[in-house]
């Protein structure tokens, strides 16, 4: 008797919520008091940053990573993922690269159309800040991961 063969399906990403009531409470409170829209813009730029990491992970390994949403932000769960140094460098650099590309795209769009807006400059500057701060070689940031992967 032969065993039936199972088709291998692509693994779906799992979303882990850590303290969901705290996350939703903090987010709703902050957004309710954000009259200027700066927090919304910062969250959009942070979401762009993390989407860069997600897309690079998908491109390198061919499946979506597990995600964790906590009061401290969005995090890719890379436990058990074997990475070579160049893959780790590419994964860490993808987030700041997306922020830089979004900044350049908005500035070029404003230059091309001749329609200069404060919102465009705020978006460009916020992307530069999010990407630039993540390039600092501090523990837990992308800059440290890039630096450590270059020395391996």
N, C-alpha and C. Protein backbone atom coordinates (compact mmCIF):
# COMPACT_ATOMS: atom_id res chain seq x y z
N UNK A 1 0.84 -1.17 0.00
CA UNK A 1 0.00 0.00 0.00
C UNK A 1 0.89 1.24 0.00
N UNK A 2 0.57 2.18 -0.83
CA UNK A 2 1.37 3.39 -0.91
C UNK A 2 0.68 4.51 -0.15
N UNK A 3 1.51 5.39 0.38
CA UNK A 3 0.97 6.55 1.09
C UNK A 3 0.56 7.61 0.09
N UNK A 4 -0.55 8.30 0.34
CA UNK A 4 -0.96 9.36 -0.58
C UNK A 4 0.01 10.53 -0.50
N UNK A 5 0.28 11.11 -1.66
CA UNK A 5 1.16 12.28 -1.70
C UNK A 5 0.33 13.53 -1.48
N UNK A 6 0.86 14.40 -0.66
CA UNK A 6 0.18 15.66 -0.38
C UNK A 6 0.85 16.76 -1.20
N UNK A 7 0.03 17.57 -1.76
CA UNK A 7 0.56 18.72 -2.49
C UNK A 7 1.08 19.74 -1.49
N UNK A 8 2.23 20.28 -1.78
CA UNK A 8 2.75 21.29 -0.88
C UNK A 8 2.16 22.64 -1.26
N UNK A 9 1.45 23.22 -0.34
CA UNK A 9 0.85 24.52 -0.55
C UNK A 9 1.76 25.59 0.05
N UNK A 10 1.75 26.76 -0.54
CA UNK A 10 2.56 27.82 0.06
C UNK A 10 2.03 28.18 1.44
N UNK A 11 2.96 28.36 2.35
CA UNK A 11 2.59 28.66 3.72
C UNK A 11 2.07 30.09 3.82
N UNK A 12 0.95 30.26 4.50
CA UNK A 12 0.38 31.58 4.66
C UNK A 12 1.05 32.27 5.85
N UNK A 13 1.12 33.58 5.76
CA UNK A 13 1.70 34.36 6.85
C UNK A 13 0.75 34.37 8.03
N UNK A 14 1.34 34.32 9.20
CA UNK A 14 0.55 34.41 10.42
C UNK A 14 0.77 35.77 11.05
N UNK A 15 -0.28 36.30 11.63
CA UNK A 15 -0.22 37.58 12.29
C UNK A 15 -0.39 37.35 13.79
N UNK A 16 0.60 37.75 14.55
CA UNK A 16 0.57 37.60 16.00
C UNK A 16 0.28 38.96 16.62
N UNK A 17 -0.73 39.02 17.45
CA UNK A 17 -1.06 40.26 18.15
C UNK A 17 -0.61 40.14 19.60
N UNK A 18 0.24 41.05 20.01
CA UNK A 18 0.69 41.08 21.39
C UNK A 18 0.01 42.27 22.05
N UNK A 19 -0.77 42.02 23.06
CA UNK A 19 -1.53 43.05 23.78
C UNK A 19 -2.40 43.86 22.83
N UNK A 20 -3.37 43.21 22.16
CA UNK A 20 -4.14 43.93 21.14
C UNK A 20 -4.97 45.08 21.70
N UNK A 21 -5.47 44.95 22.91
CA UNK A 21 -6.26 46.05 23.48
C UNK A 21 -5.40 47.27 23.74
N UNK A 22 -4.18 47.05 24.17
CA UNK A 22 -3.26 48.17 24.40
C UNK A 22 -2.90 48.83 23.07
N UNK A 23 -2.62 48.02 22.05
CA UNK A 23 -2.28 48.56 20.73
C UNK A 23 -3.44 49.39 20.18
N UNK A 24 -4.62 48.83 20.18
CA UNK A 24 -5.78 49.56 19.64
C UNK A 24 -6.12 50.79 20.48
N UNK A 25 -5.98 50.68 21.79
CA UNK A 25 -6.25 51.82 22.66
C UNK A 25 -5.28 52.96 22.42
N UNK A 26 -3.99 52.65 22.38
CA UNK A 26 -2.99 53.68 22.12
C UNK A 26 -3.15 54.30 20.74
N UNK A 27 -3.42 53.46 19.76
CA UNK A 27 -3.57 53.96 18.40
C UNK A 27 -4.80 54.85 18.26
N UNK A 28 -5.91 54.43 18.82
CA UNK A 28 -7.13 55.24 18.70
C UNK A 28 -7.00 56.55 19.48
N UNK A 29 -6.37 56.50 20.64
CA UNK A 29 -6.17 57.73 21.43
C UNK A 29 -5.25 58.70 20.69
N UNK A 30 -4.15 58.17 20.13
CA UNK A 30 -3.20 59.03 19.43
C UNK A 30 -3.82 59.62 18.16
N UNK A 31 -4.56 58.82 17.42
CA UNK A 31 -5.17 59.33 16.19
C UNK A 31 -6.29 60.33 16.48
N UNK A 32 -6.99 60.16 17.61
CA UNK A 32 -8.05 61.09 17.95
C UNK A 32 -7.48 62.47 18.30
N UNK A 33 -6.31 62.51 18.87
CA UNK A 33 -5.71 63.79 19.27
C UNK A 33 -4.71 64.33 18.24
N UNK A 34 -4.62 63.70 17.10
CA UNK A 34 -3.69 64.13 16.05
C UNK A 34 -4.41 65.07 15.10
N UNK A 35 -4.55 66.31 15.48
CA UNK A 35 -5.25 67.27 14.65
C UNK A 35 -4.46 67.71 13.44
N UNK A 36 -3.14 67.67 13.52
CA UNK A 36 -2.31 68.14 12.42
C UNK A 36 -2.09 67.07 11.35
N UNK A 37 -2.26 65.82 11.69
CA UNK A 37 -2.07 64.74 10.73
C UNK A 37 -0.65 64.22 10.67
N UNK A 38 0.22 64.73 11.52
CA UNK A 38 1.62 64.29 11.50
C UNK A 38 1.74 62.83 11.91
N UNK A 39 0.97 62.40 12.88
CA UNK A 39 1.03 61.00 13.30
C UNK A 39 0.57 60.08 12.18
N UNK A 40 -0.48 60.47 11.49
CA UNK A 40 -0.95 59.65 10.37
C UNK A 40 0.11 59.53 9.29
N UNK A 41 0.80 60.63 9.03
CA UNK A 41 1.87 60.63 8.04
C UNK A 41 3.04 59.76 8.51
N UNK A 42 3.37 59.84 9.79
CA UNK A 42 4.43 58.99 10.33
C UNK A 42 4.08 57.52 10.27
N UNK A 43 2.83 57.19 10.57
CA UNK A 43 2.40 55.80 10.48
C UNK A 43 2.42 55.29 9.04
N UNK A 44 2.06 56.15 8.10
CA UNK A 44 2.12 55.76 6.70
C UNK A 44 3.56 55.49 6.27
N UNK A 45 4.48 56.34 6.69
CA UNK A 45 5.89 56.14 6.33
C UNK A 45 6.46 54.90 7.01
N UNK A 46 6.06 54.63 8.25
CA UNK A 46 6.50 53.41 8.92
C UNK A 46 5.92 52.18 8.24
N UNK A 47 4.69 52.27 7.76
CA UNK A 47 4.07 51.16 7.03
C UNK A 47 4.78 50.92 5.70
N UNK A 48 5.17 51.99 5.02
CA UNK A 48 5.96 51.85 3.79
C UNK A 48 7.30 51.17 4.08
N UNK A 49 7.93 51.58 5.18
CA UNK A 49 9.21 51.01 5.58
C UNK A 49 9.09 49.50 5.80
N UNK A 50 8.10 49.10 6.58
CA UNK A 50 7.92 47.68 6.86
C UNK A 50 7.49 46.90 5.63
N UNK A 51 6.75 47.54 4.72
CA UNK A 51 6.38 46.83 3.48
C UNK A 51 7.60 46.55 2.63
N UNK A 52 8.62 47.41 2.71
CA UNK A 52 9.87 47.14 2.01
C UNK A 52 10.54 45.86 2.52
N UNK A 53 10.55 45.70 3.85
CA UNK A 53 11.09 44.47 4.43
C UNK A 53 10.26 43.26 4.02
N UNK A 54 8.94 43.40 4.05
CA UNK A 54 8.04 42.30 3.69
C UNK A 54 8.25 41.85 2.25
N UNK A 55 8.32 42.82 1.34
CA UNK A 55 8.49 42.48 -0.07
C UNK A 55 9.86 41.85 -0.34
N UNK A 56 10.89 42.31 0.34
CA UNK A 56 12.21 41.72 0.16
C UNK A 56 12.24 40.30 0.71
N UNK A 57 11.59 40.07 1.85
CA UNK A 57 11.52 38.73 2.41
C UNK A 57 10.81 37.80 1.43
N UNK A 58 9.71 38.27 0.89
CA UNK A 58 8.94 37.48 -0.08
C UNK A 58 9.78 37.18 -1.32
N UNK A 59 10.56 38.16 -1.77
CA UNK A 59 11.37 37.99 -2.97
C UNK A 59 12.51 37.00 -2.74
N UNK A 60 13.13 37.04 -1.56
CA UNK A 60 14.27 36.17 -1.29
C UNK A 60 13.82 34.74 -1.00
N UNK A 61 12.84 34.56 -0.10
CA UNK A 61 12.47 33.23 0.36
C UNK A 61 11.21 32.66 -0.29
N UNK A 62 10.44 33.46 -0.99
CA UNK A 62 9.30 32.94 -1.72
C UNK A 62 8.03 32.73 -0.91
N UNK A 63 8.01 33.14 0.35
CA UNK A 63 6.79 33.07 1.15
C UNK A 63 6.76 34.28 2.08
N UNK A 64 5.59 34.53 2.61
CA UNK A 64 5.43 35.69 3.49
C UNK A 64 5.91 35.35 4.90
N UNK A 65 6.54 36.29 5.58
CA UNK A 65 6.99 36.03 6.95
C UNK A 65 5.84 36.19 7.94
N UNK A 66 6.06 35.67 9.13
CA UNK A 66 5.11 35.91 10.21
C UNK A 66 5.33 37.33 10.74
N UNK A 67 4.23 37.96 11.12
CA UNK A 67 4.30 39.33 11.63
C UNK A 67 3.80 39.39 13.06
N UNK A 68 4.36 40.31 13.81
CA UNK A 68 3.89 40.54 15.17
C UNK A 68 3.58 42.02 15.33
N UNK A 69 2.38 42.32 15.80
CA UNK A 69 2.00 43.69 16.10
C UNK A 69 1.94 43.83 17.61
N UNK A 70 2.74 44.75 18.13
CA UNK A 70 2.80 44.97 19.58
C UNK A 70 2.70 46.47 19.83
N UNK A 71 2.62 46.87 21.09
CA UNK A 71 2.60 48.32 21.37
C UNK A 71 3.85 49.05 20.90
N UNK A 72 4.92 48.32 20.59
CA UNK A 72 6.16 48.94 20.15
C UNK A 72 6.28 49.00 18.63
N UNK A 73 5.33 48.42 17.91
CA UNK A 73 5.35 48.51 16.46
C UNK A 73 5.13 47.18 15.77
N UNK A 74 5.42 47.18 14.49
CA UNK A 74 5.27 46.01 13.64
C UNK A 74 6.64 45.36 13.49
N UNK A 75 6.68 44.04 13.59
CA UNK A 75 7.96 43.34 13.58
C UNK A 75 7.83 42.06 12.76
N UNK A 76 8.85 41.78 11.94
CA UNK A 76 8.93 40.52 11.22
C UNK A 76 9.51 39.46 12.14
N UNK A 77 8.88 38.32 12.23
CA UNK A 77 9.40 37.23 13.07
C UNK A 77 10.29 36.36 12.20
N UNK A 78 11.58 36.42 12.44
CA UNK A 78 12.54 35.71 11.62
C UNK A 78 13.13 34.51 12.33
N UNK A 79 12.50 34.04 13.39
CA UNK A 79 13.03 32.91 14.13
C UNK A 79 13.11 31.68 13.24
N UNK A 80 14.28 31.07 13.21
CA UNK A 80 14.46 29.85 12.45
C UNK A 80 14.73 30.06 10.97
N UNK A 81 14.79 31.30 10.51
CA UNK A 81 15.08 31.57 9.12
C UNK A 81 16.59 31.65 8.94
N UNK A 82 17.14 30.73 8.18
CA UNK A 82 18.58 30.74 7.93
C UNK A 82 18.88 31.80 6.88
N UNK A 83 19.77 32.72 7.25
CA UNK A 83 20.11 33.81 6.35
C UNK A 83 21.62 33.87 6.15
N UNK A 84 21.99 34.07 4.92
CA UNK A 84 23.39 34.36 4.62
C UNK A 84 23.60 35.86 4.84
N UNK A 85 24.86 36.29 5.02
CA UNK A 85 25.09 37.72 5.31
C UNK A 85 24.55 38.67 4.25
N UNK A 86 24.67 38.31 2.97
CA UNK A 86 24.15 39.22 1.94
C UNK A 86 22.63 39.27 1.94
N UNK A 87 21.97 38.18 2.30
CA UNK A 87 20.51 38.19 2.39
C UNK A 87 20.05 39.05 3.57
N UNK A 88 20.75 38.95 4.68
CA UNK A 88 20.40 39.76 5.85
C UNK A 88 20.61 41.25 5.55
N UNK A 89 21.68 41.56 4.83
CA UNK A 89 21.94 42.95 4.46
C UNK A 89 20.85 43.48 3.52
N UNK A 90 20.46 42.67 2.54
CA UNK A 90 19.41 43.08 1.61
C UNK A 90 18.08 43.27 2.34
N UNK A 91 17.77 42.37 3.27
CA UNK A 91 16.51 42.46 4.01
C UNK A 91 16.49 43.70 4.89
N UNK A 92 17.60 44.00 5.54
CA UNK A 92 17.65 45.16 6.43
C UNK A 92 17.65 46.47 5.64
N UNK A 93 18.26 46.49 4.47
CA UNK A 93 18.34 47.72 3.68
C UNK A 93 17.07 48.01 2.89
N UNK A 94 16.18 47.04 2.77
CA UNK A 94 14.97 47.23 1.96
C UNK A 94 14.03 48.28 2.53
N UNK A 95 13.89 48.34 3.84
CA UNK A 95 12.99 49.32 4.46
C UNK A 95 13.45 50.75 4.23
N UNK A 96 14.71 51.09 4.59
CA UNK A 96 15.18 52.45 4.31
C UNK A 96 15.20 52.80 2.82
N UNK A 97 15.44 51.81 1.98
CA UNK A 97 15.44 52.06 0.54
C UNK A 97 14.05 52.47 0.05
N UNK A 98 13.02 51.81 0.55
CA UNK A 98 11.64 52.18 0.18
C UNK A 98 11.34 53.60 0.65
N UNK A 99 11.79 53.96 1.87
CA UNK A 99 11.57 55.32 2.35
C UNK A 99 12.27 56.35 1.46
N UNK A 100 13.49 56.04 1.05
CA UNK A 100 14.23 56.95 0.18
C UNK A 100 13.55 57.07 -1.19
N UNK A 101 13.10 55.96 -1.73
CA UNK A 101 12.41 55.99 -3.03
C UNK A 101 11.09 56.75 -2.95
N UNK A 102 10.35 56.60 -1.85
CA UNK A 102 9.09 57.34 -1.69
C UNK A 102 9.36 58.83 -1.59
N UNK A 103 10.42 59.20 -0.87
CA UNK A 103 10.80 60.61 -0.76
C UNK A 103 11.15 61.18 -2.13
N UNK A 104 11.99 60.47 -2.87
CA UNK A 104 12.38 60.94 -4.20
C UNK A 104 11.19 61.01 -5.16
N UNK A 105 10.29 60.04 -5.06
CA UNK A 105 9.12 60.03 -5.94
C UNK A 105 8.24 61.25 -5.70
N UNK A 106 8.02 61.60 -4.44
CA UNK A 106 7.17 62.76 -4.14
C UNK A 106 7.85 64.05 -4.58
N UNK A 107 9.15 64.17 -4.32
CA UNK A 107 9.85 65.39 -4.72
C UNK A 107 9.89 65.54 -6.24
N UNK A 108 10.13 64.43 -6.95
CA UNK A 108 10.12 64.50 -8.42
C UNK A 108 8.73 64.80 -8.97
N UNK A 109 7.70 64.24 -8.33
CA UNK A 109 6.33 64.52 -8.76
C UNK A 109 5.99 66.00 -8.58
N UNK A 110 6.39 66.57 -7.46
CA UNK A 110 6.14 67.99 -7.24
C UNK A 110 6.93 68.84 -8.22
N UNK A 111 8.16 68.43 -8.52
CA UNK A 111 8.98 69.17 -9.49
C UNK A 111 8.37 69.09 -10.89
N UNK A 112 7.91 67.90 -11.25
CA UNK A 112 7.36 67.69 -12.60
C UNK A 112 6.06 68.45 -12.80
N UNK A 113 5.17 68.40 -11.81
CA UNK A 113 3.86 69.05 -11.95
C UNK A 113 3.90 70.53 -11.62
N UNK A 114 4.92 70.95 -10.89
CA UNK A 114 4.99 72.35 -10.47
C UNK A 114 4.03 72.67 -9.34
N UNK A 115 3.46 71.65 -8.73
CA UNK A 115 2.49 71.82 -7.65
C UNK A 115 3.19 71.48 -6.33
N UNK A 116 3.70 72.51 -5.68
CA UNK A 116 4.42 72.32 -4.42
C UNK A 116 3.46 72.48 -3.26
N UNK A 117 3.41 71.46 -2.40
CA UNK A 117 2.49 71.46 -1.26
C UNK A 117 3.26 71.13 0.02
N UNK A 118 2.76 71.68 1.11
CA UNK A 118 3.37 71.35 2.40
C UNK A 118 3.25 69.87 2.70
N UNK A 119 2.13 69.28 2.32
CA UNK A 119 1.93 67.85 2.59
C UNK A 119 2.98 67.01 1.87
N UNK A 120 3.36 67.41 0.66
CA UNK A 120 4.39 66.69 -0.07
C UNK A 120 5.74 66.80 0.61
N UNK A 121 6.07 68.00 1.10
CA UNK A 121 7.33 68.17 1.82
C UNK A 121 7.33 67.43 3.15
N UNK A 122 6.19 67.45 3.84
CA UNK A 122 6.09 66.69 5.10
C UNK A 122 6.28 65.20 4.85
N UNK A 123 5.65 64.70 3.78
CA UNK A 123 5.78 63.29 3.45
C UNK A 123 7.22 62.94 3.11
N UNK A 124 7.87 63.77 2.31
CA UNK A 124 9.26 63.53 1.93
C UNK A 124 10.18 63.56 3.15
N UNK A 125 10.00 64.58 3.99
CA UNK A 125 10.86 64.70 5.18
C UNK A 125 10.61 63.57 6.17
N UNK A 126 9.38 63.17 6.34
CA UNK A 126 9.08 62.08 7.27
C UNK A 126 9.67 60.77 6.77
N UNK A 127 9.63 60.54 5.47
CA UNK A 127 10.26 59.34 4.91
C UNK A 127 11.77 59.37 5.12
N UNK A 128 12.38 60.54 4.94
CA UNK A 128 13.82 60.65 5.19
C UNK A 128 14.15 60.38 6.64
N UNK A 129 13.33 60.89 7.55
CA UNK A 129 13.57 60.67 8.98
C UNK A 129 13.41 59.20 9.37
N UNK A 130 12.34 58.58 8.90
CA UNK A 130 12.11 57.17 9.24
C UNK A 130 13.23 56.29 8.67
N UNK A 131 13.56 56.50 7.40
CA UNK A 131 14.63 55.71 6.79
C UNK A 131 15.98 56.01 7.39
N UNK A 132 16.28 57.28 7.62
CA UNK A 132 17.57 57.67 8.18
C UNK A 132 17.77 57.19 9.60
N UNK A 133 16.73 57.31 10.42
CA UNK A 133 16.86 56.85 11.82
C UNK A 133 17.03 55.34 11.89
N UNK A 134 16.42 54.63 10.97
CA UNK A 134 16.58 53.17 10.97
C UNK A 134 17.94 52.74 10.46
N UNK A 135 18.68 53.63 9.82
CA UNK A 135 20.03 53.30 9.37
C UNK A 135 21.09 53.53 10.45
N UNK A 136 20.69 54.09 11.59
CA UNK A 136 21.65 54.26 12.69
C UNK A 136 22.10 52.89 13.20
N UNK A 137 23.39 52.74 13.49
CA UNK A 137 23.87 51.42 13.95
C UNK A 137 23.60 51.19 15.44
N UNK A 138 22.34 51.24 15.82
CA UNK A 138 21.92 50.99 17.20
C UNK A 138 21.24 49.64 17.30
N UNK A 139 21.31 48.99 18.45
CA UNK A 139 20.68 47.67 18.59
C UNK A 139 19.18 47.72 18.28
N UNK A 140 18.75 46.77 17.47
CA UNK A 140 17.34 46.67 17.10
C UNK A 140 16.96 47.41 15.85
N UNK A 141 17.86 48.23 15.31
CA UNK A 141 17.57 48.99 14.10
C UNK A 141 18.22 48.32 12.89
N UNK A 142 17.82 48.76 11.71
CA UNK A 142 18.33 48.17 10.48
C UNK A 142 19.82 48.43 10.29
N UNK A 143 20.29 49.57 10.75
CA UNK A 143 21.70 49.91 10.59
C UNK A 143 22.62 48.91 11.28
N UNK A 144 22.23 48.45 12.46
CA UNK A 144 23.04 47.46 13.15
C UNK A 144 23.06 46.14 12.38
N UNK A 145 21.93 45.73 11.85
CA UNK A 145 21.88 44.48 11.09
C UNK A 145 22.73 44.57 9.82
N UNK A 146 22.69 45.74 9.16
CA UNK A 146 23.51 45.91 7.97
C UNK A 146 24.99 45.87 8.32
N UNK A 147 25.36 46.58 9.38
CA UNK A 147 26.75 46.64 9.80
C UNK A 147 27.28 45.27 10.21
N UNK A 148 26.47 44.52 10.98
CA UNK A 148 26.90 43.19 11.40
C UNK A 148 26.99 42.22 10.22
N UNK A 149 26.09 42.36 9.26
CA UNK A 149 26.14 41.45 8.11
C UNK A 149 27.33 41.76 7.19
N UNK A 150 27.77 43.02 7.18
CA UNK A 150 28.94 43.37 6.37
C UNK A 150 30.24 42.84 6.98
N UNK A 151 30.27 42.69 8.29
CA UNK A 151 31.46 42.19 8.97
C UNK A 151 31.54 40.67 9.03
N UNK A 152 30.49 39.98 8.61
CA UNK A 152 30.51 38.51 8.64
C UNK A 152 31.16 37.96 7.41
